Amino acid sequence: MASRFDVVQDAESRDTYYLNMGPQHPSTHGVLRLKLHLDGETILSVDPVIGYGHRAHEKMAENRDYLQFLPNPSRVDYISGMIYNIGYCQAIERAMGIEVPERAEYIRVIANELNRISSHLLWLGTFLLDLGAFTPFLYAFDDREKILDILDRVTGSRLTYCYGRFGGVTLDVDDLFLQQTAEFCTHFKTRFALYEELVIDNVIFQERTVGVGVFEPDLIQKYGVSGPCLRAMGQANDVRKDEPYGIYDRFDFDIPTQMAGDCFVRSLVRMDEMRQSVRIVEQAVKDIPDGPFIAPKVPKRIRPAEGEYHFCVESARGNFGIYIVSDGSDIPFRLKMRTPSFANMATMPDVMKGTLLSDAVAILGSIDIVVPEIDR
Amino acid sequence: MSLLANIDGVRETTDIDHSAQGFHHLHVITLDALVPVTQTFFDNGFYLEMMTCQDRREADGIFRLVYQFCTMSTPQRHLVHLDIDPTTSAPSIAHIFPASDWLEREVFDMYGVGFDNHPDLKRILMPEAYPDGAHPLLKDFVDPESKGEADGQSV
Amino acid sequence: MPSNILHFFDNFWLAIGATIAIVMAYLSVNAIMLIWLERKLAARIQRRIGPTRGPFGLVQQIFDMVKLFSKELITPDHVNRVLYLIAPVMIFAPVMALCTLFPISATWVFHDYSVAVVLLLAISGVNILAIFFAGWGSNNKYALLGAVRAVAQNISYEIPLILSIIPIVMMANSLSLYGIADAQTGVPYVLLQPIAAIIFIISATAETNRAPFDIPEAESELVAGFHTEYSGMRFGMFFFAEYSNMIIVCGLATVLFLGGWKGPYLPGPVWFFIKVYALIILMMWFRWTFPRLRFDQLMKFAWMVLVPLALINLLITTFVLKLI
């Protein structure tokens, strides 16, 4: 058997060659390896090799009770960990029939949407970094830092949050948090013009992204593409609207869509999503009621009735589903996480075929993969 | 409901309370019915949301393959159970849903379940050089590297 | 005529030695200062502070130099040793030679060659060869891809570069850098030849492989391009060469378009260096503002936009000169 790291000369043709992009490469966003078959700089085929960041979360779930697994989901996707963490809580709450107080629901929405904005900002920075523009990265991180500071104050962590609890959240938020959040929203709305001027309207940026990495419409059904990639193909699907969880049905927000399905409109969709998230946060900050932040009566032992449960949330990358099989004991019999990056990444062999090496970098950046989420 | 009515091998179809469990329908099918069932879902605009496996050898002596099909708008989530004998392999549906290419590889990697007609069945998350027969999500899995007790419930 | 450096020193070898010493000292200090400048400038553009060691962060560069010098020089096993070792030297050598061509003021010139423009273009061609040696000799696919890109890019952009120089040569009626600068009495050529100036600065940015044309070393695509396999001071040489090349192209632009040393009130050398460093800051500004072009777009831009534009400009210049 050939070694994994062999540099293989193509047997059939002397004009083509294989190039390992990764596992350690500046723009694979982690330890992802793309085995590229190249003719010059044109990609003939791509074979993504994943699993370098596999941490056996699903095996861990089978060896822990439901509460002990609580810190894990936010490690699956560390960029939008809050959404995963709270999503897992909501999955258990529905399985157990735990009622969540109003205030906790609002806190969760604010935290989720702030986390979504910070995730999209990180995408903006790293995507532009992939395209060779260094400066927007620091502008985006400047704004992201404000969100991290706000969340850090109430949750105690900056990245891998474990803020949700079954029936609510760990700690209540204070008025300062709401004030800071409102201030951030006001500040952030003024930044869109800047990003558009600096990034979206840039001629070179458009040259690099328009018409590059087009997702053909049939990929939606074949691969189950979700998230901003899906909405950039003209499908207005968002779990927050389709199967509203928590209290998302109370908020007034739109699903931004674009038709072209290329890297450029994926960027536009994400920019618009940040606007919508700001809208949601502003509504939530205005309407948040007083009251308990965690349900007063949560069962001591989390034992969902025997059966299968599925719960999905809209993470920053798409449809994140948690599938739990309970055998009635303290420990999940099977816990499977359906991660959006896994499905989106699976399309890469189809999407990247025939593009250039530089495009591969742009495409990878534009679908916003988080490699540990693919590997779990 | 009537979606799979005409297919042989769909043994049982039950409705599930979506607001409690997240699914709308559960179908229990036999091995032969998998490809026609999948094709029906494909023709009706469903996508393969998730596919996985349960190791039920201890209780029932079977592997239960779980397929989850979902529609895009106004989600209709169908759960398909396919119980197979641990010694047999299942037909691959990668020619209908390419998404299942990687998902089947993951099931093969984690459970050792084979898939017939799969384009390239090899490990996906574990290293390619991982010992044959070591499939981490099996309930009786012992870490080949530790050669001792697998990390049990003594967390 | 300006005074030749040979006039200062009676002995020929003494003159050569002094020239080398001056150029080496200047280029080293220049590269260090430019790296400092680029860092500070980038930091300002990105709303950061930048290096802070010592006054204005100047000491940071000395630490970095010490680090580069003290690092182990790793020669990978699989490289072509001759090409691999010769490339870092070769990339630096032409820059040193080119430095001696520029007239710093009406009286300060190392040696005024009558065909300095041609000589400059010819010697700077060696640069490409060094990059290709580095890429080929490294025996690394990323390095090779970077080298191939660099060669294609530099050859393509040399054509618009030369085509933008020709109108200037025609107007000045001289191939000597001193002569061209001297011919710009009153109005600098940038006002008479704005299109040529724009083409020149774009091509010059591409020639020096700087962003947005830094595709040979595109970090996010090719890791570090042609110098992926180099470490320590060998990498430092490529780094130095990049900044020294900026001096060359900006010096050339100053002479061709900005009238060289000419300017009111201040002495010639001061004006010369003000103009050169202003252009360098402009190139740095480019780098920290724009994303990187794709390879095929870059080539298309050279052949479909710059070359025809330069040719039209040349044609117009010819007619106008003939009519006057």
mmCIF file of N, CA, C and O in Angstrom, chain B residues 74-151:
data_model
loop_
_atom_site.group_PDB
_atom_site.id
_atom_site.type_symbol
_atom_site.label_atom_id
_atom_site.label_comp_id
_atom_site.label_asym_id
_atom_site.label_seq_id
_atom_site.Cartn_x
_atom_site.Cartn_y
_atom_site.Cartn_z
ATOM 1 N N THR B 74 -40.953 23.603 4.433
ATOM 2 C CA THR B 74 -41.894 22.965 5.355
ATOM 3 C C THR B 74 -41.452 21.523 5.654
ATOM 4 O O THR B 74 -42.030 20.564 5.134
ATOM 5 N N PRO B 75 -40.433 21.391 6.464
ATOM 6 C CA PRO B 75 -39.761 20.102 6.626
ATOM 7 C C PRO B 75 -40.699 18.944 6.937
ATOM 8 O O PRO B 75 -41.578 19.044 7.775
ATOM 9 N N GLN B 76 -40.530 17.896 6.173
ATOM 10 C CA GLN B 76 -41.151 16.607 6.426
ATOM 11 C C GLN B 76 -39.995 15.651 6.651
ATOM 12 O O GLN B 76 -39.247 15.361 5.728
ATOM 13 N N ARG B 77 -39.834 15.207 7.876
ATOM 14 C CA ARG B 77 -38.647 14.410 8.159
ATOM 15 C C ARG B 77 -39.037 12.942 8.312
ATOM 16 O O ARG B 77 -39.828 12.590 9.169
ATOM 17 N N HIS B 78 -38.485 12.124 7.430
ATOM 18 C CA HIS B 78 -38.768 10.699 7.451
ATOM 19 C C HIS B 78 -37.563 9.950 7.978
ATOM 20 O O HIS B 78 -36.452 10.160 7.510
ATOM 21 N N LEU B 79 -37.820 9.071 8.911
ATOM 22 C CA LEU B 79 -36.746 8.261 9.479
ATOM 23 C C LEU B 79 -36.909 6.855 8.923
ATOM 24 O O LEU B 79 -38.022 6.311 8.927
ATOM 25 N N VAL B 80 -35.852 6.301 8.417
ATOM 26 C CA VAL B 80 -35.931 4.957 7.849
ATOM 27 C C VAL B 80 -35.010 4.037 8.638
ATOM 28 O O VAL B 80 -33.836 4.343 8.824
ATOM 29 N N HIS B 81 -35.570 2.976 9.127
ATOM 30 C CA HIS B 81 -34.780 1.986 9.858
ATOM 31 C C HIS B 81 -34.545 0.780 8.974
ATOM 32 O O HIS B 81 -35.477 0.239 8.409
ATOM 33 N N LEU B 82 -33.311 0.371 8.894
ATOM 34 C CA LEU B 82 -32.990 -0.834 8.147
ATOM 35 C C LEU B 82 -32.141 -1.709 9.059
ATOM 36 O O LEU B 82 -30.996 -1.369 9.367
ATOM 37 N N ASP B 83 -32.728 -2.782 9.527
ATOM 38 C CA ASP B 83 -31.989 -3.678 10.410
ATOM 39 C C ASP B 83 -31.254 -4.703 9.572
ATOM 40 O O ASP B 83 -31.839 -5.361 8.713
ATOM 41 N N ILE B 84 -29.958 -4.814 9.818
ATOM 42 C CA ILE B 84 -29.207 -5.819 9.048
ATOM 43 C C ILE B 84 -28.454 -6.721 10.004
ATOM 44 O O ILE B 84 -28.112 -6.343 11.125
ATOM 45 N N ASP B 85 -28.220 -7.910 9.517
ATOM 46 C CA ASP B 85 -27.438 -8.882 10.256
ATOM 47 C C ASP B 85 -25.981 -8.413 10.273
ATOM 48 O O ASP B 85 -25.484 -7.902 9.272
ATOM 49 N N PRO B 86 -25.267 -8.544 11.400
ATOM 50 C CA PRO B 86 -23.887 -8.048 11.444
ATOM 51 C C PRO B 86 -22.970 -8.659 10.395
ATOM 52 O O PRO B 86 -21.932 -8.074 10.065
ATOM 53 N N THR B 87 -23.327 -9.790 9.844
ATOM 54 C CA THR B 87 -22.431 -10.409 8.863
ATOM 55 C C THR B 87 -22.698 -9.933 7.445
ATOM 56 O O THR B 87 -21.862 -10.127 6.566
ATOM 57 N N THR B 88 -23.843 -9.338 7.203
ATOM 58 C CA THR B 88 -24.168 -8.936 5.830
ATOM 59 C C THR B 88 -23.831 -7.466 5.608
ATOM 60 O O THR B 88 -23.601 -6.716 6.543
ATOM 61 N N SER B 89 -23.799 -7.104 4.342
ATOM 62 C CA SER B 89 -23.567 -5.700 4.022
ATOM 63 C C SER B 89 -24.835 -5.124 3.413
ATOM 64 O O SER B 89 -25.717 -5.860 2.968
ATOM 65 N N ALA B 90 -24.898 -3.831 3.388
ATOM 66 C CA ALA B 90 -26.082 -3.144 2.880
ATOM 67 C C ALA B 90 -25.790 -2.601 1.495
ATOM 68 O O ALA B 90 -24.636 -2.368 1.148
ATOM 69 N N PRO B 91 -26.843 -2.391 0.691
ATOM 70 C CA PRO B 91 -26.589 -1.746 -0.601
ATOM 71 C C PRO B 91 -26.257 -0.276 -0.410
ATOM 72 O O PRO B 91 -26.799 0.382 0.470
ATOM 73 N N SER B 92 -25.358 0.195 -1.237
ATOM 74 C CA SER B 92 -24.999 1.613 -1.161
ATOM 75 C C SER B 92 -26.034 2.445 -1.919
ATOM 76 O O SER B 92 -26.582 2.004 -2.921
ATOM 77 N N ILE B 93 -26.291 3.641 -1.428
ATOM 78 C CA ILE B 93 -27.198 4.534 -2.151
ATOM 79 C C ILE B 93 -26.434 5.756 -2.674
ATOM 80 O O ILE B 93 -27.019 6.771 -3.012
ATOM 81 N N ALA B 94 -25.124 5.600 -2.766
ATOM 82 C CA ALA B 94 -24.311 6.752 -3.185
ATOM 83 C C ALA B 94 -24.596 7.144 -4.623
ATOM 84 O O ALA B 94 -24.334 8.284 -5.006
ATOM 85 N N HIS B 95 -25.128 6.220 -5.444
ATOM 86 C CA HIS B 95 -25.421 6.596 -6.822
ATOM 87 C C HIS B 95 -26.665 7.460 -6.895
ATOM 88 O O HIS B 95 -26.903 8.129 -7.900
ATOM 89 N N ILE B 96 -27.499 7.440 -5.840
ATOM 90 C CA ILE B 96 -28.680 8.307 -5.824
ATOM 91 C C ILE B 96 -28.363 9.603 -5.084
ATOM 92 O O ILE B 96 -28.536 10.695 -5.607
ATOM 93 N N PHE B 97 -27.880 9.452 -3.857
ATOM 94 C CA PHE B 97 -27.474 10.612 -3.074
ATOM 95 C C PHE B 97 -25.957 10.583 -2.893
ATOM 96 O O PHE B 97 -25.456 9.829 -2.069
ATOM 97 N N PRO B 98 -25.208 11.382 -3.633
ATOM 98 C CA PRO B 98 -23.749 11.383 -3.429
ATOM 99 C C PRO B 98 -23.364 11.731 -1.991
ATOM 100 O O PRO B 98 -22.273 11.378 -1.545
ATOM 101 N N ALA B 99 -24.265 12.404 -1.280
ATOM 102 C CA ALA B 99 -23.957 12.736 0.115
ATOM 103 C C ALA B 99 -23.679 11.482 0.914
ATOM 104 O O ALA B 99 -22.893 11.489 1.863
ATOM 105 N N SER B 100 -24.336 10.373 0.535
ATOM 106 C CA SER B 100 -24.169 9.164 1.330
ATOM 107 C C SER B 100 -22.818 8.505 1.085
ATOM 108 O O SER B 100 -22.455 7.589 1.811
ATOM 109 N N ASP B 101 -22.093 8.975 0.079
ATOM 110 C CA ASP B 101 -20.737 8.465 -0.133
ATOM 111 C C ASP B 101 -19.925 8.585 1.151
ATOM 112 O O ASP B 101 -19.432 7.604 1.709
ATOM 113 N N TRP B 102 -19.829 9.803 1.649
ATOM 114 C CA TRP B 102 -19.040 10.031 2.857
ATOM 115 C C TRP B 102 -19.723 9.445 4.089
ATOM 116 O O TRP B 102 -19.052 8.942 4.985
ATOM 117 N N LEU B 103 -21.061 9.525 4.115
ATOM 118 C CA LEU B 103 -21.769 9.020 5.301
ATOM 119 C C LEU B 103 -21.611 7.512 5.422
ATOM 120 O O LEU B 103 -21.428 6.975 6.517
ATOM 121 N N GLU B 104 -21.667 6.811 4.287
ATOM 122 C CA GLU B 104 -21.476 5.364 4.327
ATOM 123 C C GLU B 104 -20.036 5.028 4.705
ATOM 124 O O GLU B 104 -19.795 4.056 5.431
ATOM 125 N N ARG B 105 -19.113 5.825 4.202
ATOM 126 C CA ARG B 105 -17.733 5.598 4.618
ATOM 127 C C ARG B 105 -17.592 5.766 6.127
ATOM 128 O O ARG B 105 -16.850 5.040 6.786
ATOM 129 N N GLU B 106 -18.313 6.747 6.671
ATOM 130 C CA GLU B 106 -18.216 6.962 8.115
ATOM 131 C C GLU B 106 -18.795 5.763 8.867
ATOM 132 O O GLU B 106 -18.215 5.314 9.865
ATOM 133 N N VAL B 107 -19.929 5.255 8.389
ATOM 134 C CA VAL B 107 -20.522 4.090 9.056
ATOM 135 C C VAL B 107 -19.589 2.887 8.943
ATOM 136 O O VAL B 107 -19.385 2.144 9.905
ATOM 137 N N PHE B 108 -18.994 2.738 7.769
ATOM 138 C CA PHE B 108 -18.024 1.639 7.603
ATOM 139 C C PHE B 108 -16.856 1.818 8.562
ATOM 140 O O PHE B 108 -16.406 0.867 9.216
ATOM 141 N N ASP B 109 -16.387 3.053 8.662
ATOM 142 C CA ASP B 109 -15.244 3.347 9.514
ATOM 143 C C ASP B 109 -15.572 3.064 10.968
ATOM 144 O O ASP B 109 -14.786 2.456 11.706
ATOM 145 N N MET B 110 -16.747 3.494 11.389
ATOM 146 C CA MET B 110 -17.077 3.452 12.808
ATOM 147 C C MET B 110 -17.691 2.127 13.239
ATOM 148 O O MET B 110 -17.617 1.759 14.403
ATOM 149 N N TYR B 111 -18.347 1.415 12.313
ATOM 150 C CA TYR B 111 -19.050 0.185 12.689
ATOM 151 C C TYR B 111 -18.587 -1.046 11.914
ATOM 152 O O TYR B 111 -18.957 -2.151 12.254
ATOM 153 N N GLY B 112 -17.861 -0.842 10.844
ATOM 154 C CA GLY B 112 -17.447 -1.988 10.059
ATOM 155 C C GLY B 112 -18.537 -2.552 9.175
ATOM 156 O O GLY B 112 -18.413 -3.671 8.675
ATOM 157 N N VAL B 113 -19.607 -1.794 8.958
ATOM 158 C CA VAL B 113 -20.677 -2.266 8.080
ATOM 159 C C VAL B 113 -20.238 -2.046 6.631
ATOM 160 O O VAL B 113 -19.813 -0.950 6.266
ATOM 161 N N GLY B 114 -20.340 -3.072 5.813
ATOM 162 C CA GLY B 114 -19.953 -2.943 4.421
ATOM 163 C C GLY B 114 -21.093 -2.412 3.571
ATOM 164 O O GLY B 114 -22.264 -2.562 3.919
ATOM 165 N N PHE B 115 -20.737 -1.797 2.469
ATOM 166 C CA PHE B 115 -21.757 -1.317 1.542
ATOM 167 C C PHE B 115 -21.426 -1.805 0.142
ATOM 168 O O PHE B 115 -20.322 -1.564 -0.353
ATOM 169 N N ASP B 116 -22.382 -2.495 -0.463
ATOM 170 C CA ASP B 116 -22.172 -3.006 -1.811
ATOM 171 C C ASP B 116 -22.243 -1.856 -2.805
ATOM 172 O O ASP B 116 -23.050 -0.944 -2.662
ATOM 173 N N ASN B 117 -21.413 -1.943 -3.835
ATOM 174 C CA ASN B 117 -21.409 -0.966 -4.934
ATOM 175 C C ASN B 117 -21.033 0.447 -4.494
ATOM 176 O O ASN B 117 -21.378 1.415 -5.149
ATOM 177 N N HIS B 118 -20.371 0.538 -3.367
ATOM 178 C CA HIS B 118 -19.908 1.874 -2.963
ATOM 179 C C HIS B 118 -18.696 2.252 -3.824
ATOM 180 O O HIS B 118 -17.831 1.418 -4.075
ATOM 181 N N PRO B 119 -18.625 3.515 -4.303
ATOM 182 C CA PRO B 119 -17.534 3.868 -5.220
ATOM 183 C C PRO B 119 -16.136 3.728 -4.606
ATOM 184 O O PRO B 119 -15.186 3.395 -5.311
ATOM 185 N N ASP B 120 -15.990 4.009 -3.343
ATOM 186 C CA ASP B 120 -14.647 3.984 -2.774
ATOM 187 C C ASP B 120 -14.774 3.815 -1.265
ATOM 188 O O ASP B 120 -14.693 4.779 -0.509
ATOM 189 N N LEU B 121 -15.009 2.581 -0.855
ATOM 190 C CA LEU B 121 -15.274 2.350 0.563
ATOM 191 C C LEU B 121 -13.956 2.222 1.323
ATOM 192 O O LEU B 121 -13.256 1.220 1.219
ATOM 193 N N LYS B 122 -13.622 3.260 2.046
ATOM 194 C CA LYS B 122 -12.418 3.226 2.883
ATOM 195 C C LYS B 122 -12.682 4.084 4.107
ATOM 196 O O LYS B 122 -13.688 4.783 4.189
ATOM 197 N N ARG B 123 -11.759 4.004 5.048
ATOM 198 C CA ARG B 123 -11.940 4.784 6.271
ATOM 199 C C ARG B 123 -11.987 6.263 5.960
ATOM 200 O O ARG B 123 -11.353 6.738 5.019
ATOM 201 N N ILE B 124 -12.721 7.007 6.771
ATOM 202 C CA ILE B 124 -12.815 8.438 6.496
ATOM 203 C C ILE B 124 -12.301 9.275 7.647
ATOM 204 O O ILE B 124 -11.502 10.183 7.447
ATOM 205 N N LEU B 125 -12.714 8.974 8.869
ATOM 206 C CA LEU B 125 -12.273 9.791 9.997
ATOM 207 C C LEU B 125 -11.052 9.198 10.681
ATOM 208 O O LEU B 125 -10.174 9.919 11.129
ATOM 209 N N MET B 126 -11.004 7.876 10.778
ATOM 210 C CA MET B 126 -9.831 7.250 11.386
ATOM 211 C C MET B 126 -8.739 7.140 10.318
ATOM 212 O O MET B 126 -9.014 7.174 9.129
ATOM 213 N N PRO B 127 -7.485 7.011 10.757
ATOM 214 C CA PRO B 127 -6.396 6.887 9.770
ATOM 215 C C PRO B 127 -6.590 5.660 8.888
ATOM 216 O O PRO B 127 -7.127 4.649 9.336
ATOM 217 N N GLU B 128 -6.124 5.760 7.660
ATOM 218 C CA GLU B 128 -6.260 4.616 6.753
ATOM 219 C C GLU B 128 -5.510 3.402 7.285
ATOM 220 O O GLU B 128 -5.873 2.265 7.025
ATOM 221 N N ALA B 129 -4.448 3.659 8.034
ATOM 222 C CA ALA B 129 -3.630 2.557 8.537
ATOM 223 C C ALA B 129 -4.153 2.010 9.860
ATOM 224 O O ALA B 129 -3.481 1.204 10.495
ATOM 225 N N TYR B 130 -5.331 2.435 10.272
ATOM 226 C CA TYR B 130 -5.903 1.932 11.517
ATOM 227 C C TYR B 130 -6.138 0.429 11.386
ATOM 228 O O TYR B 130 -6.504 -0.058 10.323
ATOM 229 N N PRO B 131 -5.937 -0.331 12.480
ATOM 230 C CA PRO B 131 -6.016 -1.786 12.364
ATOM 231 C C PRO B 131 -7.358 -2.254 11.807
ATOM 232 O O PRO B 131 -8.406 -1.698 12.140
ATOM 233 N N ASP B 132 -7.295 -3.242 10.957
ATOM 234 C CA ASP B 132 -8.533 -3.812 10.428
ATOM 235 C C ASP B 132 -9.352 -4.370 11.583
ATOM 236 O O ASP B 132 -8.818 -4.962 12.521
ATOM 237 N N GLY B 133 -10.636 -4.178 11.488
ATOM 238 C CA GLY B 133 -11.497 -4.741 12.520
ATOM 239 C C GLY B 133 -11.658 -3.850 13.732
ATOM 240 O O GLY B 133 -12.449 -4.145 14.606
ATOM 241 N N ALA B 134 -10.901 -2.761 13.788
ATOM 242 C CA ALA B 134 -11.084 -1.830 14.897
ATOM 243 C C ALA B 134 -12.062 -0.755 14.453
ATOM 244 O O ALA B 134 -11.733 0.064 13.592
ATOM 245 N N HIS B 135 -13.249 -0.794 14.995
ATOM 246 C CA HIS B 135 -14.277 0.168 14.597
ATOM 247 C C HIS B 135 -14.783 0.866 15.851
ATOM 248 O O HIS B 135 -15.491 0.276 16.652
ATOM 249 N N PRO B 136 -14.418 2.132 16.019
ATOM 250 C CA PRO B 136 -14.525 2.776 17.331
ATOM 251 C C PRO B 136 -15.924 2.854 17.931
ATOM 252 O O PRO B 136 -16.045 2.835 19.142
ATOM 253 N N LEU B 137 -16.961 2.966 17.110
ATOM 254 C CA LEU B 137 -18.266 3.177 17.729
ATOM 255 C C LEU B 137 -18.981 1.867 18.063
ATOM 256 O O LEU B 137 -20.118 1.910 18.517
ATOM 257 N N LEU B 138 -18.321 0.740 17.861
ATOM 258 C CA LEU B 138 -18.906 -0.507 18.330
ATOM 259 C C LEU B 138 -18.922 -0.493 19.849
ATOM 260 O O LEU B 138 -18.016 0.040 20.490
ATOM 261 N N LYS B 139 -19.956 -1.094 20.403
ATOM 262 C CA LYS B 139 -20.084 -1.039 21.859
ATOM 263 C C LYS B 139 -18.971 -1.825 22.552
ATOM 264 O O LYS B 139 -18.613 -1.531 23.680
ATOM 265 N N ASP B 140 -18.443 -2.846 21.870
ATOM 266 C CA ASP B 140 -17.389 -3.642 22.502
ATOM 267 C C ASP B 140 -16.012 -3.245 21.991
ATOM 268 O O ASP B 140 -15.084 -4.033 22.036
ATOM 269 N N PHE B 141 -15.883 -2.022 21.536
ATOM 270 C CA PHE B 141 -14.613 -1.564 20.980
ATOM 271 C C PHE B 141 -13.562 -1.406 22.087
ATOM 272 O O PHE B 141 -13.838 -0.877 23.157
ATOM 273 N N VAL B 142 -12.380 -1.906 21.804
ATOM 274 C CA VAL B 142 -11.246 -1.702 22.704
ATOM 275 C C VAL B 142 -10.169 -0.972 21.909
ATOM 276 O O VAL B 142 -9.821 -1.373 20.806
ATOM 277 N N ASP B 143 -9.691 0.096 22.462
ATOM 278 C CA ASP B 143 -8.692 0.902 21.761
ATOM 279 C C ASP B 143 -7.460 0.062 21.461
ATOM 280 O O ASP B 143 -6.788 -0.411 22.380
ATOM 281 N N PRO B 144 -7.148 -0.168 20.200
ATOM 282 C CA PRO B 144 -6.003 -1.025 19.891
ATOM 283 C C PRO B 144 -4.681 -0.428 20.356
ATOM 284 O O PRO B 144 -3.712 -1.156 20.522
ATOM 285 N N GLU B 145 -4.656 0.883 20.564
ATOM 286 C CA GLU B 145 -3.399 1.495 20.992
ATOM 287 C C GLU B 145 -3.156 1.276 22.482
ATOM 288 O O GLU B 145 -2.028 1.088 22.919
ATOM 289 N N SER B 146 -4.229 1.307 23.268
ATOM 290 C CA SER B 146 -4.023 1.159 24.714
ATOM 291 C C SER B 146 -3.819 -0.303 25.086
ATOM 292 O O SER B 146 -3.154 -0.609 26.061
ATOM 293 N N LYS B 147 -4.384 -1.199 24.299
ATOM 294 C CA LYS B 147 -4.311 -2.632 24.549
ATOM 295 C C LYS B 147 -4.836 -2.986 25.930
ATOM 296 O O LYS B 147 -4.622 -4.069 26.446
ATOM 297 N N GLY B 148 -5.477 -2.048 26.569
ATOM 298 C CA GLY B 148 -6.029 -2.324 27.889
ATOM 299 C C GLY B 148 -7.533 -2.129 27.846
ATOM 300 O O GLY B 148 -8.167 -2.354 26.831
ATOM 301 N N GLU B 149 -8.071 -1.714 28.938
ATOM 302 C CA GLU B 149 -9.494 -1.477 29.001
ATOM 303 C C GLU B 149 -9.832 -0.230 28.186
ATOM 304 O O GLU B 149 -9.131 0.766 28.237
ATOM 305 N N ALA B 150 -10.912 -0.295 27.443
ATOM 306 C CA ALA B 150 -11.384 0.902 26.764
ATOM 307 C C ALA B 150 -11.942 1.842 27.818
ATOM 308 O O ALA B 150 -12.365 1.421 28.885
ATOM 309 N N ASP B 151 -11.890 3.120 27.498
ATOM 310 C CA ASP B 151 -12.405 4.124 28.423
ATOM 311 C C ASP B 151 -13.879 3.854 28.685
ATOM 312 O O ASP B 151 -14.731 4.098 27.846
#
